Amino acid sequence: MLRIRDYCTKDIVKLRSSHRIADVLNAFLHSRLDIACILDDSDRLMGIISKNALYRALLHGATLDTPIEPYIRQHVVTADADDNLDHVRDIMLQNQVAHGVILDEKGYVLGVMSKSDIIRGFLHEKEVLINWLSDLIEHLQDVVVSINSESQIATFNRAAENIFGLTKQQVTGQSVDNWLPQLSDGLETVLQQHCSMDPRRISIGNHTVIASFIPLSHNKSVNGAMAVLQDITTLEAVAKELESTKNLQHTVQHALALSYDAIIMTDVKGFITNINDAFLELFELKNEALINRHWLEVIPELNMEAVLAGQTIEGGIRTIREKPCFVIQEPINRNGIHLGTITKIIFRQLDEWRDVFRRLEQLESEIHYYREELQRANRQSSAFDQIISQNSNLERLKEQALLAAKSTSTILITGESGTGKELFAEAIHRESKRVGNFIQVNCAAIPGELLESEFFGYAEGAFTGARKGGKLGKFEIADHGTLFLDEIGDMPLSLQAKLLRVLQEQSFERIGDVKTRKVDVRIIAATNKNLRQMVKEGTFREDLYYRIDVVNLSLPPLRERMDDLSLLSEFLVKKLNKKLNKEIIGITTQALMAMQEYLWPGNVRELENVLERTMNMDVKQWIEPQHLPEQIRQRERSDAPPLPVFIHEREDRPKESHSLEEMEKHMIMSVLDQTQNNRTEAARLLGISRSNLYQKIRKYGIKQEVRFHMK
């Protein structure tokens, strides 16, 4: 709504009743106004005096020194500043006056409204409405095309440009027959017959649209026609997808009906969505209105709270309706979104299935061993090659770790968080030729009261809620393999003593069991704490410390191996390109120098986090200083040339300072030359897609400059 305050004349003449005619005329000459507002001592409106009133006074014998008080009009038309134009127009017409005084919210004079001000306001309002309508048409998702009475295109919005592949400048004022033959018949029919047409289906390139044709009229005369097109290509695809979903749902129902095992599915809130006959048989239920009922109403003994929270429940034996059953519960996720749950219950011939599972576990262990052996035989390099480095200290540590992997000694890996302790432990296990699994336990992530059962397992009936059949501990699972104790400095003292006994005797008892079990487990421990200091403070057992600190590998922080920063960054950018579906080429020298000045308290883990966060920003091809987080940019150097840091740098790269585009062009030419114009191989070496490479070749006009090699 347009308000009076936006259009009234605010530069007005304000006088007192004591002023003379000469004062008013002089004010009129300077302001070029026809009226003046007369204020009292409180600055409130007393009345107005017009130029005409002064002329009449002078004609009747008044002099320039005559006071103006007798000529003041006290009955004045006023309006509030927040009233609309229609209101002030109506009251001025009703009182047959040419001016009205506008008052603010406190009753003081704000300005004067004249007929010309009202006309100007209405013209502006019309202009605003026209602009709104134009913007609305321009930004509609539907295509809008209109023609005038001579069949020339008058309106062609942005959606029309997209679907027809034409610009507004190309078609405006042109014949609709020549440029839009798909619409010309409908538009010209409406123009001639002066009536709308029923919607029709039209194909435009790869798009399917529903077209509506309507006449445009002015003063009861048709002077144009408009077509509105709704693109239903996506809707048709959705309809096909819905049909596929129905077919898939029918297939799922059929598969559930044929399943030998009991199956139930729920949505994310626990309401039943699917159930099969085997489930009904097991729980002695009838399939009467079970769908959409909550599991607590139907099968409370199944206990689905954990899986509904998104946890995968490890398969185990439960007794259901006095029958031993093997129950598996898993959440249903899609694209990281929790959609529901599925529960499978094996209850027929369970003993036979149990034997099969045990045999499968043995076979899986053997296959894992032989696969590792085969991979080790085929590899020319070691597992430590996955640890990216050119730092001499870290390379020396990798050599020491490779030697230590061949022995059975306990290894302690120390270093700050994020330095790669887990990578070292895994590589040591892979090079150790141990046939068992690599099992990791984070001593800081498991509550102290649960650590003992995690390490040693428990027997059936050991405590309330104990799983039927008991549970294997990490030592049994890691038998003939490696147990990696991460953050061992956070292990409670009570458990340290029990761990020491296992390390010394390679035997233990499950919680609630009297049977001693022998294991062959190699221990690799890791910590970011000073265990020597903890021994002095009495928070870590001295005998356990010396038992685990046989081979000590102290990993350096990233700030002490900054010669690895470029190499690590290149590796991580390639890794994150695949993860994030990006095509980032690399990092500029300026950005790398800013990163080298940073202390990296989170080490390599923080470096990967920073790069992933940066690559999620608006980065096109190169990571530059402005893309980095604030805490790193604060240390940025201003004297570094903005050249690329990596991605297949060659000795023949330009020595002088070039722009990024020149550098990129030279790099593409060099790689094309290196690969003898093999575009696929060149794209792979550059770390970009083939289509992106072709775009850059066209962009830089490289086609004529590439050198070809004849075989």
XYZ file of C-alpha atoms in Angstrom:
711
model
C 0.000 0.000 0.000
C 1.393 3.403 -1.013
C 1.333 5.913 1.879
C 0.887 9.679 1.717
C 4.192 10.319 3.501
C 6.026 8.902 0.446
C 4.479 11.395 -2.020
C 3.587 14.614 -0.163
C 5.692 17.767 -0.577
C 7.795 18.036 2.587
C 9.781 21.176 1.702
C 6.985 23.556 2.718
C 6.641 27.108 4.045
C 5.942 27.348 7.789
C 5.069 30.765 9.266
C 3.458 32.389 12.319
C 0.256 34.482 12.374
C 2.359 37.540 13.235
C 4.137 37.535 9.855
C 3.340 40.195 7.220
C 2.120 39.730 3.661
C 5.609 40.659 2.412
C 7.088 37.748 4.443
C 4.686 35.275 2.873
C 5.238 36.544 -0.682
C 8.974 36.417 -0.175
C 8.679 32.797 1.081
C 6.509 31.896 -1.932
C 9.096 33.342 -4.307
C 11.874 31.203 -2.771
C 9.861 27.955 -2.484
C 7.649 28.274 -5.556
C 4.677 27.000 -3.505
C 1.074 28.169 -3.550
C 0.273 27.791 0.156
C 1.988 28.225 3.509
C 1.227 26.484 6.811
C 0.649 28.795 9.764
C 1.769 27.332 13.120
C 0.891 28.408 16.650
C 3.367 28.753 19.521
C 3.289 24.961 20.063
C 4.181 24.332 16.417
C 0.722 22.899 15.837
C -1.222 23.670 12.676
C -3.270 26.850 13.046
C -4.338 27.157 9.417
C -3.057 27.871 5.925
C -2.707 30.931 3.712
C -2.707 30.658 -0.058
C -1.165 32.771 -2.769
C -4.633 33.588 -4.122
C -5.757 34.850 -0.720
C -2.814 37.294 -0.679
C -3.583 38.494 -4.218
C -7.172 39.253 -3.198
C -5.955 41.065 -0.066
C -3.627 43.290 -2.111
C -6.406 44.039 -4.624
C -8.627 45.144 -1.762
C -6.094 47.656 -0.478
C -3.841 45.635 1.830
C -0.165 46.623 1.907
C 2.935 44.491 2.104
C 3.235 45.361 5.804
C -0.296 44.166 6.581
C -0.340 41.179 9.070
C -1.581 37.939 7.546
C -3.793 36.852 10.451
C -7.104 38.060 8.885
C -6.399 36.019 5.752
C -5.589 32.697 7.422
C -7.955 29.850 6.533
C -8.463 27.895 9.740
C -10.724 25.156 8.415
C -8.095 23.026 6.720
C -8.366 19.516 5.202
C -5.781 17.282 6.942
C -4.759 13.641 6.643
C -2.480 11.274 8.532
C 0.913 10.513 7.007
C 0.170 6.757 6.966
C -3.149 7.099 5.087
C -3.243 5.823 1.510
C -3.575 7.868 -1.665
C -7.201 6.852 -2.233
C -8.194 8.285 1.147
C -6.583 11.704 0.700
C -7.911 11.937 -2.861
C -11.474 11.268 -1.628
C -11.381 13.837 1.185
C -9.900 16.499 -1.111
C -12.616 15.877 -3.713
C -15.280 15.820 -1.016
C -14.119 19.215 0.351
C -13.327 20.575 -3.118
C -9.837 21.764 -2.193
C -6.606 21.715 -4.158
C -4.346 21.069 -1.163
C -4.377 19.064 2.037
C -2.027 19.272 5.025
C -0.331 16.018 6.089
C 0.271 15.437 9.805
C 2.695 12.959 11.351
C 1.832 10.479 14.115
C 2.331 13.194 16.791
C 0.066 15.718 15.025
C 2.849 17.966 13.686
C 2.889 19.196 10.121
C 4.865 16.804 7.866
C 4.039 18.222 4.434
C 1.412 19.318 1.921
C -0.454 17.147 -0.607
C -1.457 18.701 -3.912
C -3.387 17.313 -6.874
C -0.136 16.915 -8.784
C 1.317 14.933 -5.854
C -1.695 12.588 -5.950
C -1.352 12.098 -9.714
C 2.364 11.427 -9.332
C 1.618 8.865 -6.606
C -0.948 7.014 -8.695
C 1.404 6.967 -11.691
C 4.144 5.524 -9.514
C 1.730 2.932 -8.090
C 0.823 1.896 -11.631
C 4.508 1.652 -12.522
C 5.174 -0.511 -9.429
C 2.294 -2.830 -10.322
C 3.554 -3.140 -13.899
C 7.061 -3.969 -12.614
C 5.657 -6.522 -10.171
C 3.680 -8.167 -12.962
C 6.729 -8.199 -15.243
C 8.924 -9.703 -12.507
C 6.250 -12.296 -11.736
C 6.004 -13.375 -15.369
C 9.792 -13.342 -15.755
C 10.403 -15.596 -12.739
C 7.518 -18.016 -13.218
C 8.543 -21.637 -13.628
C 5.877 -21.935 -16.332
C 6.647 -20.696 -19.840
C 4.784 -17.488 -20.820
C 4.679 -16.312 -24.446
C 2.368 -13.581 -25.793
C 1.806 -11.977 -29.201
C 0.256 -8.651 -30.230
C -2.520 -8.112 -32.772
C 0.000 -8.446 -35.617
C 1.201 -11.917 -34.420
C 4.530 -10.484 -33.241
C 6.095 -11.902 -30.071
C 5.649 -9.429 -27.195
C 6.353 -11.495 -24.036
C 9.022 -14.197 -23.737
C 10.012 -15.003 -20.147
C 13.092 -16.711 -18.717
C 11.428 -20.144 -18.634
C 10.649 -19.726 -22.351
C 14.308 -18.942 -23.038
C 15.352 -22.151 -21.287
C 12.892 -24.479 -23.010
C 13.200 -23.031 -26.548
C 16.925 -22.241 -26.408
C 16.287 -18.675 -27.601
C 16.794 -15.266 -26.019
C 14.212 -12.540 -25.488
C 16.269 -10.173 -27.635
C 16.191 -12.631 -30.558
C 12.419 -13.129 -30.686
C 10.784 -9.939 -29.351
C 8.977 -8.178 -32.207
C 9.470 -11.166 -34.531
C 6.730 -13.214 -36.202
C 5.569 -16.126 -34.056
C 5.255 -18.283 -37.226
C 8.967 -17.990 -37.961
C 10.343 -18.526 -34.450
C 7.797 -20.602 -32.510
C 5.927 -22.834 -34.975
C 4.886 -25.153 -32.110
C 2.730 -22.352 -30.652
C 1.760 -20.287 -33.687
C -1.422 -22.227 -34.599
C -2.848 -22.030 -31.077
C -1.972 -18.358 -30.547
C -3.322 -17.200 -33.913
C -6.531 -19.239 -33.487
C -7.190 -17.550 -30.126
C -6.350 -14.137 -31.654
C -8.865 -14.650 -34.480
C -11.670 -16.409 -32.582
C -11.426 -14.243 -29.399
C -11.857 -17.255 -27.082
C -9.682 -19.561 -25.015
C -8.660 -23.056 -26.136
C -8.673 -26.275 -24.131
C -5.208 -27.259 -22.851
C -3.252 -29.444 -25.249
C -0.136 -31.623 -24.979
C 2.864 -30.413 -27.003
C 6.415 -31.778 -27.419
C 9.226 -29.224 -27.527
C 12.606 -30.894 -27.974
C 13.083 -33.239 -24.988
C 10.292 -31.571 -23.049
C 6.609 -32.429 -22.809
C 4.335 -29.498 -21.910
C 0.658 -28.759 -21.341
C -0.195 -25.580 -23.278
C -3.076 -23.213 -22.452
C -4.010 -20.445 -24.927
C -6.005 -17.370 -23.838
C -6.928 -14.054 -25.537
C -5.657 -10.698 -24.222
C -8.128 -7.795 -24.332
C -8.205 -4.065 -23.611
C -11.348 -1.941 -23.530
C -13.397 -4.976 -24.568
C -11.268 -5.477 -27.672
C -8.928 -8.486 -28.179
C -5.513 -7.149 -29.104
C -3.276 -10.141 -28.365
C -2.973 -13.753 -27.221
C -0.972 -15.585 -24.563
C 0.310 -19.153 -24.228
C 1.166 -20.602 -20.793
C 3.140 -23.851 -20.886
C 3.562 -26.171 -17.899
C 6.534 -28.515 -18.241
C 5.338 -31.984 -17.197
C 8.504 -33.854 -18.196
C 9.494 -34.287 -14.538
C 5.927 -35.175 -13.535
C 5.849 -37.935 -16.141
C 9.166 -39.247 -14.845
C 7.746 -39.185 -11.299
C 4.659 -41.054 -12.493
C 6.872 -43.729 -14.037
C 8.903 -43.892 -10.821
C 5.705 -44.305 -8.784
C 4.668 -47.136 -11.067
C 8.094 -48.726 -10.592
C 7.717 -48.268 -6.829
C 4.354 -50.055 -6.900
C 5.888 -52.905 -8.879
C 8.805 -53.063 -6.447
C 6.427 -53.100 -3.474
C 4.528 -55.974 -5.073
C 7.842 -57.792 -5.592
C 8.799 -57.240 -1.936
C 5.440 -58.605 -0.786
C 5.919 -61.676 -2.974
C 9.484 -62.203 -1.705
C 8.343 -61.921 1.929
C 5.591 -64.459 1.320
C 8.116 -66.950 -0.081
C 10.694 -66.363 2.672
C 11.484 -69.371 4.843
C 12.284 -67.121 7.810
C 10.103 -64.769 9.852
C 10.405 -61.143 8.691
C 8.873 -57.912 9.975
C 9.482 -54.367 8.744
C 8.565 -51.086 10.467
C 8.790 -47.393 9.669
C 11.064 -45.054 11.586
C 8.473 -44.606 14.362
C 7.989 -48.343 14.887
C 4.702 -48.842 13.035
C 4.525 -52.142 11.135
C 4.750 -51.777 7.326
C 5.326 -55.390 6.199
C 5.000 -58.802 7.796
C 5.111 -62.331 6.370
C 3.303 -65.602 7.107
C 6.344 -67.177 8.806
C 6.336 -64.325 11.342
C 2.639 -64.818 12.011
C 3.283 -68.545 12.510
C 6.148 -67.963 14.962
C 4.226 -65.478 17.111
C 0.883 -67.286 16.677
C -0.768 -64.178 15.235
C -3.488 -63.614 12.672
C -2.940 -61.087 9.910
C -5.886 -58.940 10.906
C -5.122 -55.212 10.860
C -1.490 -55.706 11.947
C -0.176 -53.288 9.314
C 0.207 -49.715 10.689
C 0.003 -50.932 14.295
C 2.889 -50.171 16.651
C 5.277 -53.026 17.456
C 4.775 -52.507 21.212
C 1.108 -53.430 20.789
C 1.838 -56.599 18.821
C 5.281 -58.001 19.773
C 6.696 -56.146 22.805
C 9.027 -59.081 23.597
C 11.006 -58.444 20.395
C 12.561 -55.261 21.898
C 13.092 -53.012 18.863
C 14.060 -49.780 20.634
C 17.776 -49.968 19.795
C 17.313 -50.716 16.086
C 14.692 -47.957 15.835
C 17.374 -45.620 17.166
C 19.513 -46.558 14.144
C 21.716 -49.255 15.693
C 22.494 -52.532 13.935
C 21.909 -55.373 16.406
C 24.456 -58.154 16.084
C 22.741 -61.454 15.363
C 22.218 -63.598 18.434
C 20.187 -66.423 19.925
C 16.932 -65.546 21.724
C 14.089 -67.639 23.058
C 10.772 -66.643 21.470
C 7.579 -68.502 22.365
C 9.744 -71.232 23.938
C 11.683 -71.696 20.682
C 15.384 -70.906 20.215
C 15.656 -68.309 17.428
C 18.477 -66.473 15.697
C 17.437 -62.796 15.500
C 18.994 -60.181 13.202
C 17.835 -56.538 13.406
C 19.036 -53.756 11.116
C 17.976 -50.171 10.406
C 16.902 -49.302 6.841
C 18.841 -46.253 5.641
C 18.947 -44.420 2.311
C 21.345 -41.565 1.581
C 22.063 -41.268 5.281
C 18.368 -40.961 6.200
C 16.850 -43.461 8.637
C 13.695 -44.900 7.006
C 12.749 -47.801 9.247
C 13.826 -51.268 10.416
C 13.866 -54.869 9.260
C 13.993 -57.867 11.588
C 14.733 -61.411 10.405
C 14.190 -64.397 12.687
C 15.546 -67.863 11.852
C 13.595 -70.378 13.900
C 13.330 -73.497 11.730
C 16.152 -76.100 12.001
C 18.270 -73.649 13.996
C 20.819 -76.265 15.099
C 21.668 -77.046 11.485
C 21.952 -73.309 10.729
C 24.246 -72.840 13.739
C 26.643 -75.469 12.385
C 26.532 -73.790 8.989
C 27.348 -70.398 10.513
C 30.310 -71.817 12.427
C 31.651 -73.437 9.299
C 31.145 -70.218 7.363
C 33.095 -68.298 9.998
C 35.975 -70.756 9.704
C 35.916 -70.531 5.903
C 35.751 -66.751 6.029
C 38.787 -66.649 8.309
C 40.696 -68.971 5.990
C 39.686 -66.969 2.908
C 40.752 -63.756 4.625
C 44.137 -65.294 5.417
C 44.761 -66.634 1.923
C 43.543 -63.394 0.344
C 46.012 -61.440 2.456
C 48.753 -63.892 1.490
C 47.875 -63.585 -2.202
C 47.809 -59.808 -2.028
C 51.090 -59.803 -0.135
C 52.643 -62.074 -2.772
C 51.398 -59.874 -5.619
C 52.407 -56.611 -3.999
C 55.812 -55.212 -4.734
C 55.376 -52.602 -2.038
C 54.473 -52.857 1.648
C 51.332 -51.925 3.549
C 53.203 -48.867 4.817
C 52.966 -47.270 1.358
C 49.447 -46.138 2.275
C 51.107 -43.773 4.762
C 51.906 -40.792 2.520
C 55.239 -39.164 3.360
C 58.587 -37.978 2.068
C 59.790 -36.847 5.489
C 63.026 -38.603 6.439
C 62.037 -39.093 10.109
C 58.678 -40.636 9.233
C 60.228 -42.809 6.522
C 62.719 -44.099 9.124
C 59.784 -44.893 11.454
C 58.052 -46.809 8.644
C 61.205 -48.898 8.163
C 61.385 -49.613 11.917
C 57.689 -50.530 11.989
C 58.136 -52.902 9.033
C 60.933 -54.675 10.891
C 58.882 -54.791 14.107
C 55.916 -56.266 12.195
C 57.918 -59.458 11.556
C 58.342 -60.099 15.304
C 55.778 -60.925 17.986
C 56.791 -58.141 20.380
C 54.268 -55.728 21.815
C 54.381 -52.283 20.190
C 53.531 -48.900 21.720
C 52.715 -46.104 19.238
C 52.754 -42.602 20.711
C 51.910 -39.275 19.165
C 49.375 -36.493 19.140
C 45.800 -37.034 17.953
C 45.531 -37.193 14.182
C 49.148 -38.225 13.466
C 48.214 -41.625 11.994
C 48.661 -44.084 14.885
C 45.807 -46.287 13.632
C 47.295 -46.356 10.098
C 50.620 -47.563 11.513
C 48.906 -50.246 13.626
C 46.916 -51.547 10.664
C 49.999 -51.620 8.420
C 51.969 -53.522 11.086
C 49.194 -56.128 11.292
C 49.034 -56.522 7.490
C 52.796 -57.069 7.324
C 52.863 -59.429 10.333
C 51.450 -62.439 8.412
C 49.134 -63.197 11.320
C 46.087 -65.154 10.111
C 43.598 -63.633 12.550
C 41.709 -60.368 12.414
C 42.818 -56.828 13.191
C 40.547 -55.773 16.078
C 40.515 -52.208 17.357
C 39.299 -51.098 20.787
C 39.124 -47.412 21.706
C 39.661 -47.463 25.461
C 38.408 -43.881 25.773
C 35.148 -44.475 23.919
C 33.854 -47.421 26.003
C 32.521 -46.844 29.552
C 34.840 -48.242 32.209
C 32.215 -50.645 33.535
C 31.846 -52.215 30.069
C 35.516 -52.491 29.169
C 36.057 -55.812 30.939
C 33.136 -57.497 29.137
C 34.339 -55.981 25.847
C 37.829 -57.418 26.330
C 37.043 -60.805 27.857
C 33.381 -61.439 27.008
C 30.942 -63.074 29.401
C 29.302 -66.426 29.999
C 25.604 -67.150 29.668
C 23.725 -65.939 32.765
C 26.710 -63.943 34.042
C 24.422 -61.015 34.880
C 20.901 -59.761 34.306
C 20.370 -59.104 30.624
C 23.346 -61.226 29.535
C 22.927 -62.647 26.044
C 21.913 -66.284 25.825
C 24.957 -68.314 24.905
C 27.270 -65.616 26.246
C 29.403 -63.217 24.245
C 32.876 -63.346 22.753
C 35.374 -60.764 23.976
C 37.836 -58.855 21.803
C 40.693 -61.182 22.810
C 38.853 -64.232 21.465
C 37.810 -62.396 18.290
C 41.443 -61.326 17.742
C 42.836 -64.841 18.339
C 45.820 -65.440 16.003
C 45.513 -61.798 14.991
C 46.220 -58.336 16.381
C 44.424 -56.373 19.102
C 44.920 -52.621 18.747
C 44.352 -50.811 22.066
C 43.828 -47.186 21.076
C 43.990 -44.495 23.801
C 45.339 -47.036 26.316
C 46.184 -44.172 28.660
C 42.444 -43.879 29.421
C 42.118 -47.479 30.633
C 41.019 -47.783 34.306
C 43.625 -49.121 36.763
C 41.378 -52.041 37.697
C 41.418 -53.317 34.136
C 45.137 -52.646 33.667
C 45.962 -55.441 36.101
C 43.793 -57.937 34.240
C 45.246 -56.858 30.910
C 48.764 -57.352 32.283
C 47.903 -60.939 33.230
C 46.630 -61.711 29.736
C 49.763 -60.229 28.195
C 51.948 -62.367 30.438
C 50.010 -65.637 30.301
C 48.010 -65.308 27.054
C 44.990 -66.693 28.936
C 41.871 -65.341 30.649
C 38.379 -66.235 31.877
C 35.133 -64.746 30.629
C 33.051 -62.809 33.168
C 30.944 -65.311 35.097
C 32.939 -68.313 33.760
C 35.525 -70.586 35.373
C 36.994 -71.955 32.167
C 40.456 -70.585 31.278
C 40.833 -69.787 27.601
C 44.144 -69.623 25.757
C 44.667 -67.074 22.981
C 47.463 -66.045 20.673
C 47.055 -62.286 20.327
C 49.592 -59.650 19.449
C 49.086 -56.307 21.226
C 49.643 -52.916 19.619
C 48.851 -50.019 21.949
C 48.588 -46.332 21.159
C 48.202 -43.149 23.183
C 48.505 -39.384 22.920
C 49.378 -39.123 26.621
C 52.710 -39.193 28.450
C 52.594 -42.672 30.036
C 55.914 -42.143 31.866
C 54.415 -39.145 33.637
C 51.239 -41.115 34.370
C 53.371 -43.880 35.927
C 54.988 -41.287 38.212
C 51.542 -39.917 39.135
C 50.221 -43.397 39.865
C 47.509 -43.313 37.182
C 49.144 -45.982 35.006
C 50.717 -49.245 36.179
C 54.487 -49.310 35.851
C 54.608 -53.062 35.140
C 52.023 -52.735 32.376
C 53.914 -49.791 30.879
C 57.138 -51.784 30.575
C 55.154 -54.753 29.241
C 53.682 -52.777 26.338
C 56.648 -50.468 25.688
C 58.840 -53.131 24.058
C 58.979 -51.462 20.647
C 58.228 -47.746 20.774
C 57.217 -45.769 17.690
C 56.831 -42.037 18.388
C 55.028 -40.379 15.471
C 55.951 -36.743 14.765
C 53.205 -34.103 14.564
C 52.433 -32.521 11.202
C 54.124 -29.251 12.184
C 57.448 -31.182 12.400
C 57.024 -32.711 8.925
C 55.859 -29.709 6.910
C 57.786 -31.063 3.920
C 54.897 -33.554 3.674
C 52.187 -30.863 3.536
C 52.078 -30.493 -0.264
C 52.230 -34.273 -0.823
C 49.513 -34.950 1.766
C 47.335 -32.165 0.369
C 47.609 -33.553 -3.166
C 46.654 -37.040 -1.947
C 43.733 -35.715 0.115
C 42.403 -33.482 -2.685
C 42.298 -36.496 -5.041
C 40.619 -38.592 -2.341
C 38.051 -35.877 -1.564
C 37.387 -35.251 -5.273
C 36.042 -38.808 -5.479
C 34.120 -38.519 -2.224
C 32.551 -35.114 -2.995
C 32.273 -35.587 -6.782
C 34.453 -32.524 -7.353
C 37.128 -31.654 -9.919
C 39.502 -29.492 -7.887
C 42.931 -29.339 -9.574
C 45.067 -28.368 -6.592
C 46.263 -25.670 -4.180
C 47.986 -22.395 -5.054
C 51.405 -21.518 -3.618
C 49.922 -18.658 -1.606
C 47.370 -20.972 0.016
C 50.018 -23.607 0.722
C 52.328 -21.061 2.351
C 49.477 -19.913 4.583
C 48.899 -23.552 5.537
C 52.626 -24.023 6.250
C 52.527 -21.136 8.737
C 49.690 -22.819 10.664
C 50.596 -25.089 13.612
C 47.997 -27.849 12.853
C 47.101 -28.912 16.403
C 44.812 -31.590 14.915
C 47.572 -32.862 12.584
C 46.676 -34.855 9.415
C 43.110 -35.428 10.621
C 42.643 -31.648 10.896
C 44.272 -31.143 7.474
C 41.756 -33.512 5.855
C 38.894 -31.809 7.722
C 40.036 -28.340 6.555
C 40.383 -29.477 2.933
C 36.968 -31.178 2.953
C 35.337 -28.071 4.469
C 37.134 -25.858 1.925
C 36.159 -28.045 -1.061
C 32.519 -27.817 0.009
C 32.738 -24.059 -0.448
C 32.559 -22.173 -3.777
C 35.875 -23.493 -5.114
C 36.078 -23.806 -8.904
C 39.462 -25.310 -9.821
C 42.145 -24.156 -7.366
C 42.064 -23.770 -3.606
C 43.207 -20.205 -2.934
C 43.904 -18.347 0.350
C 40.421 -16.803 0.550
C 38.896 -20.302 0.590
C 40.784 -21.329 3.751
C 39.359 -20.975 7.298
C 40.021 -17.697 9.125
C 42.523 -19.175 11.611
C 44.760 -20.228 8.696
C 44.279 -17.088 6.584
C 45.518 -14.943 9.464
C 49.008 -16.362 8.862
C 48.883 -15.932 5.071
C 51.958 -14.406 3.418
C 51.385 -11.674 0.865
C 54.629 -12.148 -1.102
C 53.922 -15.593 -2.550
C 53.199 -15.846 -6.291
C 49.718 -17.306 -7.041
C 51.009 -20.366 -8.914
C 49.632 -23.938 -8.656
C 51.436 -26.166 -6.178
C 50.884 -29.627 -7.599
C 49.054 -31.871 -10.060
C 51.738 -33.317 -12.303
C 54.181 -30.438 -12.349
C 56.843 -30.786 -15.075
C 60.352 -29.485 -15.476
C 59.351 -27.467 -18.565
C 56.725 -25.404 -16.711
C 57.137 -21.602 -17.189
C 59.628 -20.021 -14.824
C 58.120 -16.558 -14.973
C 55.021 -15.540 -13.038
C 51.835 -16.328 -14.951
C 48.135 -16.048 -14.290
C 46.273 -19.172 -13.231
C 44.638 -19.393 -16.663
C 48.005 -19.220 -18.449
C 49.435 -21.806 -16.051
C 46.441 -24.077 -16.569
C 46.703 -23.781 -20.359
C 50.419 -24.611 -20.281
C 49.792 -27.588 -17.977
C 47.073 -29.009 -20.248
C 49.318 -28.601 -23.322
C 52.196 -30.306 -21.514
C 50.101 -33.285 -20.437
C 48.562 -33.634 -23.928
C 52.063 -33.607 -25.348
C 53.184 -36.142 -22.744
C 50.286 -38.499 -23.554
C 50.594 -37.995 -27.343
C 47.191 -36.274 -27.410
C 45.441 -39.137 -25.602
C 42.596 -37.074 -24.121
C 41.379 -39.836 -21.759
C 44.848 -40.365 -20.261
C 45.437 -36.606 -20.074
C 42.172 -36.112 -18.160
C 43.198 -38.881 -15.733
C 46.621 -37.318 -15.098
C 45.075 -33.884 -14.586
C 42.478 -35.313 -12.192
C 39.485 -33.977 -14.154
C 36.742 -35.487 -16.321
C 37.054 -35.807 -20.117
C 34.167 -33.387 -20.667
C 35.886 -30.819 -18.433
C 39.142 -31.286 -20.375
C 37.356 -30.704 -23.711
C 35.774 -27.524 -22.329
C 39.197 -26.205 -21.296
C 40.725 -27.118 -24.695
C 37.999 -25.072 -26.404
C 38.298 -22.270 -23.846
C 42.050 -21.806 -24.370
C 42.030 -22.559 -28.134
C 44.546 -25.358 -27.619
C 43.378 -27.418 -30.620
C 45.759 -25.759 -33.067
C 48.668 -25.769 -30.624
C 48.793 -29.470 -29.685
C 51.767 -31.359 -31.121
C 50.996 -34.852 -32.473
C 53.429 -37.762 -32.446
C 53.524 -40.314 -35.243
C 54.327 -43.910 -34.372
